[in-house]
Short mmCIF file of C-alpha atoms in Angstrom, two decimals:
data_model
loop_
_atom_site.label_atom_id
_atom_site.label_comp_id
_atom_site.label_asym_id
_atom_site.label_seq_id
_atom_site.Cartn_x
_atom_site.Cartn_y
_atom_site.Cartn_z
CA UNK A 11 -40.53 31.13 8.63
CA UNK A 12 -38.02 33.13 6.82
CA UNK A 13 -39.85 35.68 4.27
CA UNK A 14 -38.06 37.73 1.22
CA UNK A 15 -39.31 41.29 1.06
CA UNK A 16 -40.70 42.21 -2.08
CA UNK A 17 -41.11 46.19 -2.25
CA UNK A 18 -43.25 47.88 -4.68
CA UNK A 19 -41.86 50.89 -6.04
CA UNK A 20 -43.98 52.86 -8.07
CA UNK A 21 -44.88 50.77 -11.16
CA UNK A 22 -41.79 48.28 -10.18
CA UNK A 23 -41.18 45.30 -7.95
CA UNK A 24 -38.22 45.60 -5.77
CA UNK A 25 -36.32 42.25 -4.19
CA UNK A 26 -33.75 42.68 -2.02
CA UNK A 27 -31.81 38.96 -1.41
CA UNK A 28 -30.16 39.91 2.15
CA UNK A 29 -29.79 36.05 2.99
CA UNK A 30 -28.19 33.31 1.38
CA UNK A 31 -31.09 31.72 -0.48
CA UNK A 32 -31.84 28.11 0.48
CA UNK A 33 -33.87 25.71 -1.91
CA UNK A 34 -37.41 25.96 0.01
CA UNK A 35 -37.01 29.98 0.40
CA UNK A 36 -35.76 30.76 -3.23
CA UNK A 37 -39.91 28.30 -3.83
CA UNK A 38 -41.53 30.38 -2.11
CA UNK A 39 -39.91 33.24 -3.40
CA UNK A 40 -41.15 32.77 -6.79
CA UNK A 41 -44.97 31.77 -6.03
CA UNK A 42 -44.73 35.03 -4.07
CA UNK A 43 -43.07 37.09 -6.62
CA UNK A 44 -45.71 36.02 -9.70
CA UNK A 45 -48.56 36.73 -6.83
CA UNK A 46 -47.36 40.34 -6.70
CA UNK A 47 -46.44 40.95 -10.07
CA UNK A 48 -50.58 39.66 -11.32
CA UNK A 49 -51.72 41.92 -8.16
CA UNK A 50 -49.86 45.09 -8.47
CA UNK A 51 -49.90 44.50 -12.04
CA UNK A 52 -46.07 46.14 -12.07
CA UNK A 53 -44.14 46.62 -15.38
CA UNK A 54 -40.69 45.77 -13.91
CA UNK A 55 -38.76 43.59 -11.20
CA UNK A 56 -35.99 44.34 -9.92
CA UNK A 57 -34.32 41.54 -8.25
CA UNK A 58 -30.98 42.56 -6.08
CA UNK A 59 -28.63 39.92 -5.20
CA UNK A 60 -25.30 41.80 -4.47
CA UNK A 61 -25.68 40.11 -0.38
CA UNK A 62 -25.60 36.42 -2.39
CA UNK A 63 -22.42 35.13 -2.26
CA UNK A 64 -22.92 31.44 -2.94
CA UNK A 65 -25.39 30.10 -5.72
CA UNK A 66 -25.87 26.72 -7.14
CA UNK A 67 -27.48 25.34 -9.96
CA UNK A 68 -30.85 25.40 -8.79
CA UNK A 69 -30.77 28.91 -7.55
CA UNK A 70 -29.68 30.03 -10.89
CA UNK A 71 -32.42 28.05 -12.79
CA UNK A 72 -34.88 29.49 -9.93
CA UNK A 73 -33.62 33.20 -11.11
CA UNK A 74 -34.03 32.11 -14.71
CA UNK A 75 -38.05 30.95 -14.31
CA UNK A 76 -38.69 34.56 -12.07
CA UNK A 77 -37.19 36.30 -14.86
CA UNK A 78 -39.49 34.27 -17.64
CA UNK A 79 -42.44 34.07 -15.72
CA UNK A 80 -42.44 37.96 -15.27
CA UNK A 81 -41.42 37.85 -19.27
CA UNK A 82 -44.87 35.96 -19.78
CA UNK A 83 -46.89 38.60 -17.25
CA UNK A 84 -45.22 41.37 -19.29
CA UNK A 85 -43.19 42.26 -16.61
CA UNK A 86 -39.43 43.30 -17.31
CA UNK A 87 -36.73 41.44 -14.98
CA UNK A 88 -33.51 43.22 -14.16
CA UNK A 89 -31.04 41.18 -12.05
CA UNK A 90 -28.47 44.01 -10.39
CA UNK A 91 -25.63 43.15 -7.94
CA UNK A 92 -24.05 39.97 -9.11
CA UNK A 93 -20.64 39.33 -7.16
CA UNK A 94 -18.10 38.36 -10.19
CA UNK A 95 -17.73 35.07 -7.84
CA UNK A 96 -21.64 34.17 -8.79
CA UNK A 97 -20.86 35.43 -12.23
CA UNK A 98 -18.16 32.53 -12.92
CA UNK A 99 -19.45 30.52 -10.72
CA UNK A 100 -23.07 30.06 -12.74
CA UNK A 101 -20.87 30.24 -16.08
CA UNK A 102 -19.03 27.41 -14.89
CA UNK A 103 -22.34 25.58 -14.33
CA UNK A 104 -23.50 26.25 -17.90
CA UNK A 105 -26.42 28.54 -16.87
CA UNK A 106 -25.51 31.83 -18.88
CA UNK A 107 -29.39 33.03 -17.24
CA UNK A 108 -30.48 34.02 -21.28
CA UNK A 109 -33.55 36.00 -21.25
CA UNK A 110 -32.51 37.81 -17.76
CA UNK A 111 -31.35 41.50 -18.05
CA UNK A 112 -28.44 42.38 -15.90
CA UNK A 113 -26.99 45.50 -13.83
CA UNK A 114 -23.95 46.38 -12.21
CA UNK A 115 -26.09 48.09 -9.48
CA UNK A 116 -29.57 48.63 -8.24
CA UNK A 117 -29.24 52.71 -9.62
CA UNK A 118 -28.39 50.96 -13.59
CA UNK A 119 -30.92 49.07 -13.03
CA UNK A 120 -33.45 51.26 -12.56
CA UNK A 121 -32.39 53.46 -15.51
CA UNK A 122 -32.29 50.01 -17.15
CA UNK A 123 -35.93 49.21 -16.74
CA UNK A 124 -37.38 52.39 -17.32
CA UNK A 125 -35.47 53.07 -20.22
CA UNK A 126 -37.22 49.22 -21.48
CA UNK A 127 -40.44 50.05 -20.19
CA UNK A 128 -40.67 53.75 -22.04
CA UNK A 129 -39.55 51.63 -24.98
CA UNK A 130 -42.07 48.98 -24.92
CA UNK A 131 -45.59 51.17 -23.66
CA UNK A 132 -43.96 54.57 -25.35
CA UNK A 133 -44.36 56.00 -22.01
CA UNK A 134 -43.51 59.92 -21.83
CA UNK A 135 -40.53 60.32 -19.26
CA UNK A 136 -42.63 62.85 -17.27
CA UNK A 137 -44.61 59.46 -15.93
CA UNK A 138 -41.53 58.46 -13.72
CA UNK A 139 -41.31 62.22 -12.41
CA UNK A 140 -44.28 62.33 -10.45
CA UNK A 141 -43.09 59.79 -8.17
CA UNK B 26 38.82 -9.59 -1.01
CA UNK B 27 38.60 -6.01 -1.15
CA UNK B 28 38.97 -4.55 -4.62
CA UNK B 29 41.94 -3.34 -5.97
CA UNK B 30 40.96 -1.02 -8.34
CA UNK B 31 38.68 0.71 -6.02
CA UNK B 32 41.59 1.13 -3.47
CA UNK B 33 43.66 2.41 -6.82
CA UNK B 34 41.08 4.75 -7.64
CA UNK B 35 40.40 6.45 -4.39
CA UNK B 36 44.77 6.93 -3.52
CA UNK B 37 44.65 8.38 -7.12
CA UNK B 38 42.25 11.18 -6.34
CA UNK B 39 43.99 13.88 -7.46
CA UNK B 40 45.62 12.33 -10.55
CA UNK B 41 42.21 11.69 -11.96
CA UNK B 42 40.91 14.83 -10.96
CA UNK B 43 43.66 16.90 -12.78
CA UNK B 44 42.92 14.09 -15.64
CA UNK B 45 39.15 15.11 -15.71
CA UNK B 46 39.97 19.15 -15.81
CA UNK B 47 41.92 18.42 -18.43
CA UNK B 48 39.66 16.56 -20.09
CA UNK B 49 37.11 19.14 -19.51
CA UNK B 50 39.65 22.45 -20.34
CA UNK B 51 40.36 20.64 -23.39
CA UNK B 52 36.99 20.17 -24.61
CA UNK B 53 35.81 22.37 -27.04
CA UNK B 54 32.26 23.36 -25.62
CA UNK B 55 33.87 24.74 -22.49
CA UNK B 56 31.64 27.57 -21.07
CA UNK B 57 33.85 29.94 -19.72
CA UNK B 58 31.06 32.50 -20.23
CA UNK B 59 28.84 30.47 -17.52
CA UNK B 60 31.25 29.19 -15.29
CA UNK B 61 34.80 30.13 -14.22
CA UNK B 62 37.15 27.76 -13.99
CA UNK B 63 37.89 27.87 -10.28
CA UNK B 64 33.85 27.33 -10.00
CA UNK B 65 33.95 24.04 -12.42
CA UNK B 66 37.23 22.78 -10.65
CA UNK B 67 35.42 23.12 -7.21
CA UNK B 68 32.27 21.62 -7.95
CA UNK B 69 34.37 18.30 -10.17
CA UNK B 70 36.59 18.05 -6.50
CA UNK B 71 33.76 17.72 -4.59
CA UNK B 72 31.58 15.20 -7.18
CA UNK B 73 34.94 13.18 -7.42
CA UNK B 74 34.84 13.38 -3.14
CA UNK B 75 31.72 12.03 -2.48
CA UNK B 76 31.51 9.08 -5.18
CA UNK B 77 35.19 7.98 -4.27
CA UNK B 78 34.52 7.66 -0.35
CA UNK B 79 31.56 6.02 -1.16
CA UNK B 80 32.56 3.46 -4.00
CA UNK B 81 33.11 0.00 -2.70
CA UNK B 82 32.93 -3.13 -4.29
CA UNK B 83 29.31 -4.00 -3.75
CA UNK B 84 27.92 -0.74 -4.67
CA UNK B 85 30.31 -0.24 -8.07
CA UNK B 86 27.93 -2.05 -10.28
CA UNK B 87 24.37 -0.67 -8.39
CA UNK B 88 23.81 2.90 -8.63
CA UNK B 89 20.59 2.76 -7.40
CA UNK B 90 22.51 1.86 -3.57
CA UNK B 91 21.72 4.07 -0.84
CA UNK B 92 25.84 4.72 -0.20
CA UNK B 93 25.27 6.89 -3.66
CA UNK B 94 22.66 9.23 -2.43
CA UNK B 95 25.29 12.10 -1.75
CA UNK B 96 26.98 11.68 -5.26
CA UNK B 97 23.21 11.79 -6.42
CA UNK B 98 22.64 14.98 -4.39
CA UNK B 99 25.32 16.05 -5.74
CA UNK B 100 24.78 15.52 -9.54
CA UNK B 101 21.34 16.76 -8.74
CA UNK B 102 21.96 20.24 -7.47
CA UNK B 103 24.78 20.44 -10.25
CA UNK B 104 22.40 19.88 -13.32
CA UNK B 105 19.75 21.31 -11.70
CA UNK B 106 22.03 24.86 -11.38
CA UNK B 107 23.32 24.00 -14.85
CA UNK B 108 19.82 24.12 -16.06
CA UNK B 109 19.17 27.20 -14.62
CA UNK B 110 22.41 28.61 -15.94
CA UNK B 111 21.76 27.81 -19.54
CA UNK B 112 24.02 25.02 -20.58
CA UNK B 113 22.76 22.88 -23.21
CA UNK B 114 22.39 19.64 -22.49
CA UNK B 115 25.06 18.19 -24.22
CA UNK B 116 27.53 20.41 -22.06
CA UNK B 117 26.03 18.64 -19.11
CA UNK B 118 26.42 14.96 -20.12
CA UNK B 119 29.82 15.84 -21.58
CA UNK B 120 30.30 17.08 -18.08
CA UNK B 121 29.55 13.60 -16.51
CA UNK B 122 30.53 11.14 -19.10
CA UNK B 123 34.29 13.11 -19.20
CA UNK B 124 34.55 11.99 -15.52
CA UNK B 125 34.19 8.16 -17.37
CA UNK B 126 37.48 8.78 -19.28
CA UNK B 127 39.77 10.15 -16.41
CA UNK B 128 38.70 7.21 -14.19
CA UNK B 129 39.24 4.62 -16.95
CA UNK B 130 42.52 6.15 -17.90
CA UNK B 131 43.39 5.79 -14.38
CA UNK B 132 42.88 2.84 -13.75
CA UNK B 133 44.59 1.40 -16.98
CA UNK B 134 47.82 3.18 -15.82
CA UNK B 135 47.46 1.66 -12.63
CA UNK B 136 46.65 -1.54 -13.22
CA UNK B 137 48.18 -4.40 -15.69
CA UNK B 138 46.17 -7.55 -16.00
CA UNK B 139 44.17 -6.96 -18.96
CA UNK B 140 41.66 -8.81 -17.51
CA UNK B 141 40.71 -7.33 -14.89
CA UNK B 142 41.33 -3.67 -16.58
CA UNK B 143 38.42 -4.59 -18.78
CA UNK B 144 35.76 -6.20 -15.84
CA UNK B 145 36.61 -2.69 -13.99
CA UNK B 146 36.00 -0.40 -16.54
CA UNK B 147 32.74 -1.86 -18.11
CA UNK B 148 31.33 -1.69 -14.26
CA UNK B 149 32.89 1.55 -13.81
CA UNK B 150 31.32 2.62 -17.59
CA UNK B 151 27.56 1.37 -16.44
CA UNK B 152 27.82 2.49 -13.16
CA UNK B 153 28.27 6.81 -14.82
CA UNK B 154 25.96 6.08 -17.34
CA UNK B 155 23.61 5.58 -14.10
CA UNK B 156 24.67 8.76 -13.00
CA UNK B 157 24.33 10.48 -17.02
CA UNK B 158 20.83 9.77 -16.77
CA UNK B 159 20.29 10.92 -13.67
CA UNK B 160 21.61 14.29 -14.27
CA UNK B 161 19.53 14.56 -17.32
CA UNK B 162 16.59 13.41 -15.16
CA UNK B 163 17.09 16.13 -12.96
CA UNK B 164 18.66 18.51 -15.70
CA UNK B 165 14.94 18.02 -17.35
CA UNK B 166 13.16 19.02 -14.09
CA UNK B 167 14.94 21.95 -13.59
CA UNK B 168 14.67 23.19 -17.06
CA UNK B 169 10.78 22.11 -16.51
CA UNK B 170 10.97 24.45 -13.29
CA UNK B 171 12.08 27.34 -15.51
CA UNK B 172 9.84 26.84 -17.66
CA UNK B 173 7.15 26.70 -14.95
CA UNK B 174 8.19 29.68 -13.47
CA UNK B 175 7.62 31.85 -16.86
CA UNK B 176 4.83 30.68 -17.46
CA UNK B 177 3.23 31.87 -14.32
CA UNK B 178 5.07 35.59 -15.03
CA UNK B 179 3.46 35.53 -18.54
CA UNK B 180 0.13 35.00 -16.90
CA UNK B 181 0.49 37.43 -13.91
CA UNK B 182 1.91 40.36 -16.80
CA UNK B 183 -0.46 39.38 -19.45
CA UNK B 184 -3.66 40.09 -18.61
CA UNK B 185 -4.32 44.05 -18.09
CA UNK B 186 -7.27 45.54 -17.51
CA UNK B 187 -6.96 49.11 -18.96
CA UNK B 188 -9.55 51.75 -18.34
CA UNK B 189 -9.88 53.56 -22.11
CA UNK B 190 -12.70 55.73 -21.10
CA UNK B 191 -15.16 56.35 -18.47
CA UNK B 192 -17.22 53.25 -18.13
CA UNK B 193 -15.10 50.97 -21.03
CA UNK B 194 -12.43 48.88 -20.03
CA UNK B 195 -10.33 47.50 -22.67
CA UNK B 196 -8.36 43.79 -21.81
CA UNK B 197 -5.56 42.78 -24.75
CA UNK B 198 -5.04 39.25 -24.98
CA UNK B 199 -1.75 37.88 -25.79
CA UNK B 200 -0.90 34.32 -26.11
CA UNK B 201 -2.83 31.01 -25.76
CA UNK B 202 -6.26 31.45 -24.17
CA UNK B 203 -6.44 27.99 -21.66
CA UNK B 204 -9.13 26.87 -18.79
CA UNK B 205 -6.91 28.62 -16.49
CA UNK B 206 -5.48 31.75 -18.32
CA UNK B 207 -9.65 32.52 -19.50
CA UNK B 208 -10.05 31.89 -15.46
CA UNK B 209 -7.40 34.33 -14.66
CA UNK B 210 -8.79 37.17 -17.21
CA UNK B 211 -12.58 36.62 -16.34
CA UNK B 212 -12.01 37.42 -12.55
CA UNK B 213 -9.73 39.82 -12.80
CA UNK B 214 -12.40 41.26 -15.54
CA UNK B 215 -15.02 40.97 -13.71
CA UNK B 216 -13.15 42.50 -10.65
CA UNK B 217 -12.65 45.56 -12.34
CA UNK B 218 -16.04 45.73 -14.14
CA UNK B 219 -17.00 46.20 -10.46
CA UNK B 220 -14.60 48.68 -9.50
CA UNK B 221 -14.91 51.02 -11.91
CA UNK B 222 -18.86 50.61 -12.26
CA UNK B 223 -18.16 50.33 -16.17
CA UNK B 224 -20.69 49.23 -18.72
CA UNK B 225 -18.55 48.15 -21.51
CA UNK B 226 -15.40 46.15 -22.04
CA UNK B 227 -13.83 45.50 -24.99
CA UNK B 228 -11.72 41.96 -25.32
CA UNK B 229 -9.34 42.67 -27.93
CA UNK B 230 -7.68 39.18 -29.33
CA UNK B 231 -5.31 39.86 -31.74
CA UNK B 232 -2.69 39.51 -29.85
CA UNK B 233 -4.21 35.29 -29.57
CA UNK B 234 -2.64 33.26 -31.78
CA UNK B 235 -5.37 30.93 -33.28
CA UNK B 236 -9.14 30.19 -32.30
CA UNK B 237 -9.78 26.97 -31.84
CA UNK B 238 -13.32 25.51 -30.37
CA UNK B 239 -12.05 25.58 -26.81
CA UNK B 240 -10.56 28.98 -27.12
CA UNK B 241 -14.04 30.08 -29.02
CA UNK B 242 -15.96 28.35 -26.07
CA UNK B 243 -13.89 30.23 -23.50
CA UNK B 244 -14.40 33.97 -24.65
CA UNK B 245 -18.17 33.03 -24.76
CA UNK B 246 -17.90 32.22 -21.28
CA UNK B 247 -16.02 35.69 -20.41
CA UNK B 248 -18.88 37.43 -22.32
CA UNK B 249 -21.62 35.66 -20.58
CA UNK B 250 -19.58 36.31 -17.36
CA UNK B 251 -19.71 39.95 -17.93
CA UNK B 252 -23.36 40.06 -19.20
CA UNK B 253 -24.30 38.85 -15.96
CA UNK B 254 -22.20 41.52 -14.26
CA UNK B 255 -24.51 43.86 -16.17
CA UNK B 256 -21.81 45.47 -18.91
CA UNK B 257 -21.77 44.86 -22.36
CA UNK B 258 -18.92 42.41 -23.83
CA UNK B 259 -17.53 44.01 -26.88
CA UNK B 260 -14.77 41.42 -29.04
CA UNK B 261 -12.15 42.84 -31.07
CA UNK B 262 -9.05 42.12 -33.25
CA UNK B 263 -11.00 39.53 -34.98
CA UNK B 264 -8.40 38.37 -37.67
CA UNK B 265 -9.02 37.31 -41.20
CA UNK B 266 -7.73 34.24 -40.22
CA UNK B 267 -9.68 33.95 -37.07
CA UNK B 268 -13.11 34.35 -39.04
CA UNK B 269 -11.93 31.91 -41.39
CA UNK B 270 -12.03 29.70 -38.47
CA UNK B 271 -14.29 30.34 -36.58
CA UNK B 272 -16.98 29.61 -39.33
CA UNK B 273 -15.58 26.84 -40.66
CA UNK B 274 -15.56 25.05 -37.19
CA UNK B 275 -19.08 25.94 -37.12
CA UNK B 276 -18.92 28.44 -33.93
CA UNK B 277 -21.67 30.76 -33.56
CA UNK B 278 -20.31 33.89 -32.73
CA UNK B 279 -23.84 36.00 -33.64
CA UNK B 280 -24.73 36.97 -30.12
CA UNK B 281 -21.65 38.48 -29.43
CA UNK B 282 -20.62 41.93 -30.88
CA UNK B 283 -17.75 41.50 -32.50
CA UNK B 284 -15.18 44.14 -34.39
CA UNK B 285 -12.50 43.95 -36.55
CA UNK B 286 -10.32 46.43 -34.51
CA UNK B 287 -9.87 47.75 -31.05
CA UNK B 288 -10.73 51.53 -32.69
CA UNK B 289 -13.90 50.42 -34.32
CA UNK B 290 -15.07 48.53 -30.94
CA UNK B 291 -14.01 51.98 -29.13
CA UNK B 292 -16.09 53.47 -31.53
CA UNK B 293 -18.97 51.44 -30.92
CA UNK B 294 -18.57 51.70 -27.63
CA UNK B 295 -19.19 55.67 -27.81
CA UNK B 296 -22.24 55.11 -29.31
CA UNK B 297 -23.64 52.96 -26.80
CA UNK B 298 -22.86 55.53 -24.22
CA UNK B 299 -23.93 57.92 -26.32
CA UNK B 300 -20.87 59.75 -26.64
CA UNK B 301 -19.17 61.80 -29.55
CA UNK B 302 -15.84 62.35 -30.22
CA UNK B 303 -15.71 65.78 -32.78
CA UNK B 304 -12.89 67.54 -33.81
CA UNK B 305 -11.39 70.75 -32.11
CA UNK B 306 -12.19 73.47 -33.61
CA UNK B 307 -9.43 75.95 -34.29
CA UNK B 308 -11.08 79.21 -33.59
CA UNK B 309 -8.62 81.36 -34.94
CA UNK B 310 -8.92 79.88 -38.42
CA UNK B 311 -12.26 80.52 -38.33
CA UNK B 312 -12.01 84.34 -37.40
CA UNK B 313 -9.49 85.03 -39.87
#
């Protein structure tokens, strides 16, 4: 069975959606995703979908409940890549994803959640340097 | 029996055509400006053509008969150039109704018994009133087509996306925000959100008429659009008038940033990227 990658980057979560996302994968991505966000214990996610060109309703509601289940486990969720296709489309289906952080690319993003994350735990920059 | 008047009308061709230029020469609203003369007289010979080789006694009263499609054809294609030429529509059913007079004229030259002079021309009468509203049928459409066709060039020229800095685009407004024009500016928003990897755009709407909740409804949409595309959504040119109605139809506008002028939102814009803008400083003066 088809698996999504999830990366860990330093104290973040990296998802890169290569595939179009079908209903059963998108499941499993999310039981996966909380698994690895309790066991690293990461402070971001960074969820790429710039590869997804179609989305429905339910794929947008399943991005939504990643980003506020992170939320909950004091993770921060960035969503980076959206095609301006997705965009309209999921503003046409009345799911604005409130709550979710976007990014034009997976570079803003980054800057994105470490600029929340220094904000939030008053982290000196000189953490993210020793990489 | 074959009618008379018919037969009268069609050896009389160019009697009633000379009748009908005069008829039209004479009128006052001639268009000279739009159409020469030559032009007019052509396109009346070849109208007067086709409906006398195809008038017969059967037909005369039924305008709606098959034998007419050519006249209709005709009559089409005239008001339909008319339309695009800019004659009002008065100049067009003067145009057709003046062909009335030169065939009733005709045909009360031509013909003595009373009688039959009247049964002829009230047939003759319904059967170009058929062909009047026809014209303005068709004078309508092509008006409508006009019409049509501006409104796609005001959508195709009105919705700019203008770089203003590095990382802000700015997108004026101008005219009527509908389903499809809010369509048209999100993608091609969105399109060059991704192009030019900028952060900010700034929607400036003073150019839009008036706000109503459907137009209110569809700039939340384009900011949500771009939120998702990761840049800030920045509205401007927010009118006195506009507030006034946008709070009094109860629209919550709070999430959005919104400015009272395209400088202030460039402003604001600055200081999200963190940017300055400081005078030059004249190094001369200072020396001196």
């Amino acid at each position: 069975m088809e698996k999504i990658p999830i990366l860990r980057m330093g104290p973040f979560l990296l998802v890169t959606i290569q595939v179009d996302l079908y209903d059963r994968l998108a499941e499993n991505l999310e039981a996966d995703l909380v698994q690895m966000v309790s066991k690293t214990g990461a402070m971001g996610v960074l969820i790429d979908i710039s590869a997804v060109s179609i989305i429905d309703s339910f794929m947008g509601r399943i991005i939504g409940n990643i980003a506020s289940m992170s939320k909950i486990m004091d993770a921060e969720t960035v969503v980076v890549g959206m095609q301006p296709a997705v965009a309209i489309t999921l503003i046409e289906l009345g799911l604005p994803l409130k709550g979710v952080q976007c990014a034009l690319n997976v570079e803003r993003g980054m800057d994105l959640l470490r600029a929340k994350i220094a904000l939030n735990e008053g982290t000196p920059d000189d953490y993210f340097d020793t990489e | 029996m074959k009618n008379e008047s018919i037969k009268v009308l069609q050896k009389k061709k160019t009697a009633i055509l000379e009748l009908w230029m005069q008829n039209q020469l004479a009128e006052e609203g001639l268009r000279e400006d739009l159409m020469s003369n030559d032009d007019l007289r052509v396109q009346s010979e070849e109208l007067l053509d086709a409906l006398l080789a195809n008038l017969s006694d059967e037909n005369l009263s039924n305008a709606q008969s098959s034998h007419f499609d050519t006249v209709l054809d005709i009559l089409a294609g005239i008001s339909a150039s008319r339309a695009k030429q800019g004659f009002s529509p008065r100049e067009t059913g003067a145009y057709v109704f003046s062909l009335k007079d030169a065939l009733i004229d005709t045909l009360q030259q031509e013909i003595k018994d009373p009688a039959t002079v009247l049964a002829q021309t009230i047939r003759i009468g319904k059967l170009i009133d058929n062909f009047g509203i026809v014209t303005f049928e068709t004078f309508i459409k092509g008006r409508e087509e006009v019409i049509l066709r501006q409104t796609d060039e005001i959508t195709d020229i009105s919705t700019p996306v203008i770089r203003v800095w590095d990382g802000v685009l700015a997108l004026p407004i101008i005219g009527t925000l509908d389903s499809s024009r809010t369509q048209i500016v999100m993608e091609n928003l969105l399109q060059e959100i991704v192009e030019s990897g900028s952060s900010i755009a700034i929607l400036d709407i003073s150019g839009v008429p008036a706000v109503d909740s459907l137009v209110a409804q569809h700039l939340i949409k384009t900011v949500s659009a771009t939120r998702l595309m990761g840049a800030e959504c920045i509205i401007s040119g927010i009118r006195p008038e506009i507030a006034q109605t946008v709070v009094h139809l109860g629209i919550d506008l709070s999430q959005i940033i919104t400015k009272a002028s395209l400088a202030s939102a460039l402003r604001t814009a600055f200081n999200m990227l963190q940017l300055e803008v400081v005078k030059k400083r004249r190094f001369e003066k200072e020396n001196a």
